[in-house]
């Protein structure tokens, strides 16, 4: 085939592809979150001026997870769409498919599993220009749940052309038609439905036409929350005249007058309506009689779903050890551990293709360092507990001296990774080779450092294990801490012991230098965070002091590097002067002589005292609870990264703030940035040894401890239960 012929065929293929593409709407690929694939789809290939187009929000939920209906039931949040349409276009309300019951322990929620199409009509203006392309965009937000609930969302868009006629989209027309056919049907004209209230129950009487086949089990889903109690049974009586009477329990949260019963009645086998079958009938009937709020479910039903794990007093030592191992393993995934473990990742990458025995020794040394550090923490906590004092998880970061020292150490390590200096000449030859000759000692020190910086975080399972260790014998306490260490060190020891697992990494080369420089930035970020923690502890003067010290340290290390190529004696002297000056400036911090400065920078809790958050005290909690007000307490610390993430993403969320205000919740913040025996004791009473801890106090109920990895849905569910 000649070149001209090949070019002609290529041009023809491109033309056909363009024509084929023009016959379909330009849809973006589905947006995939951790548990849901979301997209906007259309029943037709084009928009026709002056008509109503039918779009759908398609949510494809991962197995085992679910999203929620317009009324989520006893917990959860409905899916929402915030449209951004061109002028003249308008979006209608979501047309909800009939939900399914989603039992969660004693609770019952309403929602969807698998794939769900949420239909939305879009009004196209008569002035829409033929031949133009229109972008229909929306922000979709949903709550996806299994044992835990995760708020997710996506910005979605669908581009459709404007045409005089619109054909069916072969990809989605059938699915959307099926979803539309499955929507709840209006009550047939020949049927009758009544609702009779009698105290805290409502009798829904449905009278289908004659000769209706048995529809099977019936269940009524109220369109709005606070009307029908979701978890209450709904007994059904089949009367002799062919009617069905469904007994519904009025919600304990009923407010105002219950004037109409509107919702969806779902039948297991369905009804024959207009020549077809339907499983859902939409009802909106007046309620005769007077309905009153039903009894509130027992406290166990509201508290059970929020327990973060087994209660501390219910744990046995073997189970606490298992929780400790699992918590240590998951601790590697917490944000505060990443910077130090980046050093270990660099070491593993450098070891690809190296001495197998040396790699194993380094892995074991790292594991021993982790175990020794955990055992030391456990011993220190046990000694102070025996002496009548109190230390909690992460106590070392309550010391400004420790924070300042750690900031300087991480800054030096980051500069080393960035290539500002190397541990080489002009050091004496023995010192220059010390680091290389003592890789096992370096690995041991890295393990100790990893535990020191990991302690601000609390991973899942750790809370219960540490709570058990706090009240157990010395041997059990040390056992739990060693189990934490084994869990944390396990992945790295395994990678060092089985080098073939590292074969997925390329052999050392130029890429390793770039990786080394890249891994410096998590350390720089950690330094910035530690400086912020120090500011919360000792004030703005402390921030200025540590800042100047870091500049002097960087200058000294830069001068040290110049000693390699310049006048060695001169540059070495300059480096020594810079280092000494840095020590002098930082000494009031590392010696423990610095103290909070009144009027300059108060600790975190005081900084948040303005607005809705007030400082915590046990007396204030007791007084507010006695008044009948619910109290939400945030046990936090400036050095706790998880605390800060929860605050920014959840506690500062507008919907959470509005929920607190609507329920009259008093907000208290217990700042543990510096050691506070009262807070330590309060945490111990809750079976916890570290932060974050979030507790809801209500009169007549035990304290409700929410998960450490806080979700907006957990707070909203707690407030409405």
Coordinates of N, CA and C in Angstrom, one line a residue, residues 49-233:
X49 N -34.7 22.3 22.6 CA -35.3 23.5 23.2 C -36.8 23.4 23.5
X50 N -37.1 23.9 24.7 CA -38.5 23.9 25.1 C -39.0 22.6 25.7
X51 N -38.1 21.6 25.9 CA -38.5 20.4 26.5 C -37.9 20.1 27.8
X52 N -38.2 19.0 28.4 CA -37.6 18.6 29.7 C -36.7 17.3 29.4
X53 N -35.4 17.4 29.7 CA -34.5 16.3 29.5 C -34.4 15.5 30.8
X54 N -34.2 14.3 30.7 CA -34.1 13.4 31.9 C -32.6 13.0 32.1
X55 N -32.0 13.4 33.2 CA -30.7 13.0 33.6 C -30.7 12.2 34.8
X56 N -29.6 11.6 35.1 CA -29.5 10.7 36.3 C -28.2 10.9 36.9
X57 N -28.1 10.9 38.2 CA -26.9 10.8 39.0 C -26.7 9.3 39.3
X58 N -25.7 8.7 38.7 CA -25.5 7.3 38.8 C -24.4 7.1 39.9
X59 N -24.8 6.4 41.0 CA -23.8 6.0 42.0 C -23.7 4.5 42.0
X60 N -22.5 4.0 41.8 CA -22.2 2.6 41.8 C -21.3 2.3 43.1
X61 N -22.0 1.8 44.1 CA -21.4 1.6 45.4 C -20.7 0.3 45.6
X62 N -19.5 0.3 46.2 CA -18.7 -0.9 46.4 C -19.5 -1.9 47.2
X63 N -19.3 -3.2 47.0 CA -20.0 -4.3 47.8 C -19.7 -4.1 49.3
X64 N -20.8 -4.3 50.0 CA -20.8 -4.1 51.5 C -21.0 -2.7 52.0
X65 N -21.1 -1.7 51.1 CA -21.3 -0.3 51.5 C -22.6 0.1 51.0
X66 N -23.1 1.3 51.5 CA -24.4 1.7 51.0 C -24.5 3.3 51.1
X67 N -25.4 3.9 50.4 CA -25.7 5.3 50.5 C -27.1 5.4 51.0
X68 N -27.6 6.7 51.1 CA -28.9 6.9 51.8 C -30.0 7.5 50.9
X69 N -31.2 7.3 51.3 CA -32.4 7.8 50.7 C -32.6 9.2 51.2
X70 N -33.7 9.9 50.7 CA -34.0 11.2 51.1 C -34.2 11.3 52.6
X71 N -34.9 10.3 53.2 CA -34.9 10.2 54.7 C -34.0 9.0 55.1
X72 N -32.8 9.3 55.6 CA -31.9 8.2 55.9 C -32.2 7.3 56.9
X73 N -33.3 7.5 57.7 CA -33.7 6.7 58.8 C -33.1 7.2 60.1
X74 N -32.5 6.3 60.9 CA -32.1 6.7 62.3 C -30.7 7.2 62.3
X75 N -30.0 7.1 61.2 CA -28.7 7.8 61.0 C -28.4 7.9 59.6
X76 N -27.3 8.7 59.3 CA -26.9 8.9 57.9 C -27.3 10.3 57.3
X77 N -27.0 10.5 56.1 CA -27.4 11.7 55.4 C -27.8 11.4 54.0
X78 N -28.8 12.1 53.4 CA -29.2 11.9 52.1 C -28.2 12.4 51.1
X79 N -28.2 11.9 49.9 CA -27.4 12.4 48.8 C -28.0 13.7 48.3
X80 N -27.1 14.6 48.0 CA -27.5 16.0 47.5 C -26.8 16.3 46.2
X81 N -27.5 17.2 45.5 CA -27.0 17.7 44.2 C -27.1 19.2 44.2
X82 N -26.0 19.9 43.9 CA -26.0 21.4 43.8 C -25.7 21.7 42.4
X83 N -26.7 22.1 41.6 CA -26.5 22.2 40.2 C -25.9 23.6 39.8
X84 N -25.1 23.6 38.8 CA -24.5 24.8 38.2 C -24.8 24.8 36.7
X85 N -26.0 25.4 36.3 CA -26.5 25.3 35.0 C -26.4 26.7 34.3
X86 N -26.4 26.6 32.9 CA -26.4 27.9 32.2 C -27.7 28.7 32.4
X87 N -27.7 30.0 32.1 CA -28.9 30.8 32.3 C -30.1 30.2 31.5
X88 N -31.2 30.1 32.1 CA -32.4 29.6 31.5 C -32.7 28.2 31.8
X89 N -31.7 27.4 32.1 CA -31.9 26.0 32.5 C -32.3 25.9 33.9
X90 N -33.1 24.9 34.3 CA -33.5 24.6 35.6 C -33.5 23.1 35.9
X91 N -33.1 22.8 37.1 CA -33.1 21.4 37.5 C -34.2 21.1 38.5
X92 N -35.0 20.1 38.4 CA -36.0 19.7 39.3 C -35.4 18.9 40.5
X93 N -36.3 18.5 41.4 CA -35.8 17.7 42.6 C -35.5 16.3 42.1
X94 N -34.7 15.7 43.0 CA -34.3 14.3 42.7 C -35.6 13.4 42.8
X95 N -35.8 12.5 41.9 CA -36.9 11.6 41.9 C -36.3 10.3 42.5
X96 N -36.6 10.0 43.8 CA -35.9 9.0 44.5 C -36.5 7.6 44.2
X97 N -35.6 6.6 43.9 CA -36.1 5.2 43.8 C -36.5 4.8 45.2
X98 N -37.4 3.8 45.3 CA -37.8 3.2 46.6 C -36.5 2.7 47.3
X99 N -36.3 2.9 48.6 CA -35.1 2.5 49.3 C -35.3 1.0 49.8
X100 N -34.3 0.6 50.4 CA -34.3 -0.7 51.1 C -34.0 -0.4 52.6
X101 N -34.4 -1.3 53.5 CA -34.1 -1.2 54.9 C -32.7 -1.7 55.1
X102 N -31.9 -0.9 55.9 CA -30.5 -1.2 56.2 C -30.3 -1.3 57.7
X103 N -30.6 -2.5 58.3 CA -30.4 -2.6 59.7 C -29.0 -2.4 60.1
X104 N -28.7 -1.7 61.2 CA -27.4 -1.6 61.8 C -27.5 -1.8 63.3
X105 N -27.4 -3.0 63.7 CA -27.6 -3.3 65.1 C -29.1 -3.0 65.5
X106 N -29.3 -2.2 66.5 CA -30.7 -1.9 66.9 C -31.3 -0.8 66.0
X107 N -30.5 -0.2 65.2 CA -31.0 0.9 64.3 C -31.4 0.4 63.0
X108 N -32.3 1.2 62.3 CA -32.7 0.9 60.9 C -32.5 2.1 60.1
X109 N -31.8 2.0 59.0 CA -31.6 3.1 58.1 C -32.2 2.8 56.7
X110 N -32.3 3.8 55.9 CA -32.9 3.6 54.6 C -31.9 4.1 53.5
X111 N -31.7 3.2 52.5 CA -30.8 3.6 51.5 C -30.7 2.6 50.4
X112 N -29.5 2.6 49.7 CA -29.3 1.8 48.5 C -27.9 1.1 48.6
X113 N -27.9 -0.1 48.0 CA -26.7 -0.9 47.8 C -26.5 -1.1 46.3
X114 N -25.3 -1.3 45.9 CA -25.0 -1.5 44.5 C -25.2 -0.3 43.7
X115 N -25.8 -0.4 42.5 CA -26.0 0.8 41.6 C -27.3 1.4 41.9
X116 N -27.4 2.7 41.9 CA -28.6 3.5 42.1 C -28.6 4.7 41.1
X117 N -29.7 4.9 40.4 CA -29.9 6.0 39.5 C -30.8 7.0 40.1
X118 N -30.4 8.2 40.4 CA -31.2 9.2 41.0 C -31.6 10.2 39.8
X119 N -32.9 10.1 39.4 CA -33.3 10.8 38.2 C -33.6 12.3 38.6
X120 N -33.3 13.1 37.6 CA -33.5 14.6 37.8 C -34.0 15.2 36.5
X121 N -35.1 15.8 36.4 CA -35.6 16.5 35.2 C -34.9 17.8 35.0
X122 N -34.4 18.1 33.8 CA -33.8 19.4 33.5 C -34.6 20.1 32.4
X123 N -35.1 21.3 32.8 CA -35.8 22.1 31.9 C -34.9 22.8 30.9
X124 N -35.1 22.6 29.6 CA -34.3 23.3 28.6 C -35.1 24.5 28.1
X125 N -34.5 25.7 28.1 CA -35.2 26.9 27.6 C -35.5 26.8 26.1
X126 N -36.6 27.4 25.7 CA -37.0 27.5 24.3 C -36.0 28.3 23.5
X127 N -35.2 29.1 24.2 CA -34.2 30.0 23.5 C -32.9 29.3 23.3
X128 N -32.7 28.0 23.7 CA -31.5 27.3 23.6 C -31.0 27.3 22.1
X129 N -29.8 27.6 21.8 CA -29.3 27.7 20.5 C -29.0 26.4 19.9
X130 N -29.6 26.1 18.7 CA -29.4 24.8 18.0 C -27.9 24.8 17.6
X131 N -27.3 23.6 17.8 CA -25.9 23.5 17.4 C -24.9 23.8 18.4
X132 N -25.3 24.4 19.5 CA -24.3 24.7 20.6 C -24.2 23.5 21.6
X133 N -23.1 23.5 22.3 CA -22.9 22.5 23.3 C -23.1 23.1 24.7
X134 N -23.8 22.4 25.6 CA -24.2 22.9 26.9 C -23.6 22.0 27.9
X135 N -22.9 22.6 28.9 CA -22.3 21.9 30.0 C -23.3 21.9 31.2
X136 N -23.7 20.7 31.6 CA -24.6 20.6 32.8 C -23.7 20.1 33.9
X137 N -23.5 20.9 34.9 CA -22.5 20.6 36.0 C -23.3 20.6 37.3
X138 N -22.8 19.8 38.2 CA -23.4 19.7 39.6 C -22.3 19.2 40.6
X139 N -22.5 19.6 41.8 CA -21.7 19.1 42.9 C -22.6 18.0 43.6
X140 N -22.1 16.8 43.6 CA -22.8 15.7 44.3 C -22.1 15.4 45.6
X141 N -22.8 15.2 46.7 CA -22.3 14.8 48.0 C -23.1 13.7 48.5
X142 N -22.5 12.7 49.1 CA -23.2 11.6 49.6 C -22.4 11.0 50.8
X143 N -23.1 10.2 51.6 CA -22.5 9.5 52.7 C -22.5 8.1 52.4
X144 N -21.3 7.4 52.4 CA -21.2 6.0 52.1 C -20.8 5.3 53.4
X145 N -21.5 4.2 53.8 CA -21.3 3.6 55.1 C -21.2 2.1 55.0
X146 N -20.4 1.5 55.9 CA -20.5 0.1 56.2 C -20.5 0.1 57.8
X147 N -19.4 -0.4 58.4 CA -19.3 -0.2 59.8 C -19.0 1.2 60.2
X148 N -18.2 1.9 59.3 CA -17.9 3.3 59.4 C -18.6 4.1 58.3
X149 N -18.7 5.4 58.5 CA -19.3 6.2 57.5 C -18.3 7.2 57.0
X150 N -18.3 7.4 55.7 CA -17.3 8.3 55.1 C -18.1 9.3 54.2
X151 N -18.0 10.6 54.5 CA -18.6 11.6 53.6 C -17.8 11.7 52.3
X152 N -18.4 11.6 51.2 CA -17.7 11.7 49.9 C -18.4 12.7 49.0
X153 N -17.8 13.0 47.9 CA -18.4 13.9 47.0 C -17.6 14.1 45.7
X154 N -18.2 14.7 44.7 CA -17.5 14.9 43.4 C -18.1 16.0 42.7
X155 N -17.3 16.7 41.9 CA -17.8 17.7 40.9 C -18.0 17.0 39.6
X156 N -19.2 16.9 39.1 CA -19.6 16.2 37.9 C -20.1 17.1 36.8
X157 N -19.9 16.7 35.6 CA -20.4 17.5 34.5 C -20.7 16.5 33.3
X158 N -21.7 17.0 32.5 CA -22.1 16.3 31.3 C -22.3 17.3 30.2
X159 N -21.7 17.1 29.1 CA -21.8 18.0 27.9 C -22.7 17.4 26.9
X160 N -23.8 18.1 26.5 CA -24.8 17.7 25.5 C -24.9 18.7 24.5
X161 N -25.1 18.3 23.2 CA -25.4 19.3 22.2 C -26.9 19.7 22.2
X162 N -27.2 20.8 21.7 CA -28.6 21.3 21.5 C -29.0 21.0 20.1
X163 N -30.1 20.2 19.9 CA -30.6 19.8 18.6 C -32.1 19.9 18.5
X164 N -32.6 19.8 17.2 CA -34.0 19.9 17.0 C -34.7 18.6 17.5
X165 N -34.0 17.5 17.4 CA -34.5 16.2 17.8 C -33.4 15.5 18.6
X166 N -33.8 14.6 19.5 CA -32.9 13.9 20.4 C -33.1 12.4 20.3
X167 N -32.1 11.6 20.0 CA -32.3 10.2 20.0 C -31.9 9.6 21.3
X168 N -32.3 8.3 21.5 CA -32.0 7.6 22.8 C -30.5 7.3 22.8
X169 N -29.9 7.6 24.0 CA -28.5 7.2 24.3 C -28.5 5.7 24.5
X170 N -27.8 5.0 23.6 CA -27.8 3.5 23.7 C -27.2 3.0 25.0
X171 N -26.3 3.8 25.6 CA -25.6 3.4 26.8 C -26.5 3.4 28.0
X172 N -27.4 4.5 28.1 CA -28.1 4.7 29.3 C -29.7 4.7 29.2
X173 N -30.2 4.8 28.0 CA -31.6 4.9 27.8 C -32.4 3.8 28.5
X174 N -32.0 2.6 28.3 CA -32.7 1.4 28.9 C -32.6 1.5 30.4
X175 N -31.4 1.7 31.0 CA -31.3 1.8 32.4 C -32.1 2.9 33.1
X176 N -32.1 4.1 32.4 CA -32.9 5.2 33.0 C -34.4 4.9 32.8
X177 N -34.8 4.3 31.7 CA -36.2 3.9 31.6 C -36.6 2.9 32.6
X178 N -35.8 1.9 32.9 CA -36.1 1.0 34.0 C -36.2 1.6 35.3
X179 N -35.3 2.6 35.6 CA -35.3 3.3 36.9 C -36.6 4.1 37.0
X180 N -37.0 4.7 35.9 CA -38.2 5.5 35.9 C -39.4 4.7 36.1
X181 N -39.4 3.5 35.5 CA -40.5 2.6 35.7 C -40.6 2.1 37.1
X182 N -39.5 2.0 37.8 CA -39.4 1.5 39.1 C -39.7 2.5 40.2
X183 N -39.9 3.8 39.8 CA -40.2 4.8 40.8 C -41.5 4.5 41.4
X184 N -41.7 5.0 42.7 CA -43.0 4.8 43.3 C -44.2 5.3 42.5
X185 N -45.2 4.5 42.3 CA -46.4 4.9 41.6 C -47.4 5.6 42.4
X186 N -48.1 6.6 41.8 CA -49.1 7.3 42.6 C -50.3 6.3 42.9
X187 N -51.0 6.6 44.0 CA -52.1 5.7 44.4 C -53.1 5.7 43.3
X188 N -53.4 4.5 42.8 CA -54.4 4.4 41.7 C -55.7 5.0 42.1
X189 N -56.4 5.5 41.1 CA -57.7 6.3 41.4 C -58.7 5.4 42.1
X190 N -58.7 4.1 41.7 CA -59.8 3.2 42.2 C -59.4 2.6 43.6
X191 N -58.2 2.9 44.1 CA -57.8 2.5 45.4 C -58.1 3.5 46.5
X192 N -58.1 3.1 47.7 CA -58.4 4.1 48.8 C -57.4 3.8 49.9
X193 N -57.0 4.9 50.6 CA -56.0 4.9 51.7 C -56.4 5.9 52.7
X194 N -56.4 5.5 54.0 CA -56.7 6.4 55.1 C -55.6 6.2 56.2
X195 N -55.4 7.2 57.0 CA -54.5 7.1 58.1 C -55.2 7.6 59.4
X196 N -55.3 6.7 60.4 CA -56.0 7.1 61.6 C -55.0 7.1 62.8
X197 N -54.8 8.2 63.4 CA -53.9 8.3 64.6 C -54.7 8.0 65.8
X198 N -53.9 7.2 66.7 CA -54.5 6.9 68.0 C -53.3 6.9 69.0
X199 N -53.1 8.1 69.6 CA -51.9 8.2 70.5 C -50.6 8.2 69.7
X200 N -49.7 7.3 70.1 CA -48.4 7.2 69.5 C -48.4 6.1 68.3
X201 N -49.5 5.7 67.8 CA -49.6 4.8 66.7 C -50.5 5.4 65.6
X202 N -50.2 5.0 64.4 CA -51.1 5.4 63.2 C -51.4 4.1 62.5
X203 N -52.7 3.9 62.2 CA -53.1 2.8 61.4 C -53.3 3.2 60.0
X204 N -52.5 2.7 59.1 CA -52.6 3.0 57.7 C -53.4 1.9 57.0
X205 N -54.6 2.3 56.5 CA -55.5 1.4 55.9 C -55.5 1.5 54.4
X206 N -55.0 0.5 53.7 CA -54.9 0.5 52.2 C -55.9 -0.5 51.6
X207 N -56.8 0.0 50.7 CA -57.8 -0.8 50.1 C -57.6 -0.9 48.6
X208 N -56.8 -1.9 48.2 CA -56.7 -2.1 46.7 C -58.0 -2.5 46.1
X209 N -58.0 -2.5 44.7 CA -59.2 -3.0 44.0 C -59.3 -4.5 44.3
X210 N -60.5 -5.0 43.9 CA -60.8 -6.4 44.2 C -59.8 -7.3 43.4
X211 N -59.7 -8.5 44.0 CA -58.9 -9.6 43.4 C -57.5 -9.3 43.2
X212 N -56.9 -8.5 44.2 CA -55.5 -8.2 44.1 C -54.8 -9.4 44.8
X213 N -53.7 -9.8 44.1 CA -52.9 -11.0 44.6 C -52.2 -10.5 45.9
X214 N -51.8 -11.5 46.7 CA -51.0 -11.2 47.9 C -49.7 -10.5 47.6
X215 N -49.6 -9.3 48.1 CA -48.3 -8.5 47.8 C -47.1 -8.9 48.7
X216 N -47.3 -9.8 49.6 CA -46.2 -10.2 50.5 C -46.0 -9.1 51.6
X217 N -44.9 -9.1 52.2 CA -44.5 -8.2 53.3 C -44.6 -6.8 52.8
X218 N -45.2 -5.9 53.7 CA -45.4 -4.5 53.4 C -44.5 -3.7 54.4
X219 N -44.0 -2.6 53.9 CA -43.2 -1.7 54.8 C -43.4 -0.3 54.3
X220 N -43.6 0.6 55.3 CA -43.8 2.0 54.9 C -42.5 2.8 55.2
X221 N -42.1 3.6 54.3 CA -40.9 4.5 54.4 C -41.5 6.0 54.4
X222 N -41.4 6.6 55.5 CA -41.8 8.0 55.6 C -40.9 8.9 54.8
X223 N -41.4 9.9 54.1 CA -40.5 10.8 53.3 C -39.6 11.6 54.2
X224 N -40.1 12.0 55.3 CA -39.3 12.9 56.2 C -39.0 12.2 57.5
X225 N -37.9 12.6 58.1 CA -37.5 12.1 59.4 C -38.4 12.7 60.5
X226 N -38.4 12.1 61.6 CA -39.2 12.7 62.7 C -40.7 12.5 62.6
X227 N -41.1 11.5 61.8 CA -42.5 11.2 61.6 C -42.8 9.8 62.1
X228 N -42.2 8.8 61.5 CA -42.4 7.4 61.8 C -41.1 6.8 62.3
X229 N -41.1 6.1 63.5 CA -39.9 5.5 64.1 C -39.4 4.4 63.2
X230 N -38.2 4.5 62.6 CA -37.7 3.5 61.6 C -37.5 2.1 62.2
X231 N -37.0 2.0 63.4 CA -36.7 0.7 64.0 C -37.8 0.0 64.6
X232 N -39.0 0.7 64.7 CA -40.1 0.0 65.3 C -40.8 -1.0 64.3
X233 N -41.3 -2.1 64.8 CA -41.9 -3.0 63.9 C -43.2 -2.4 63.3

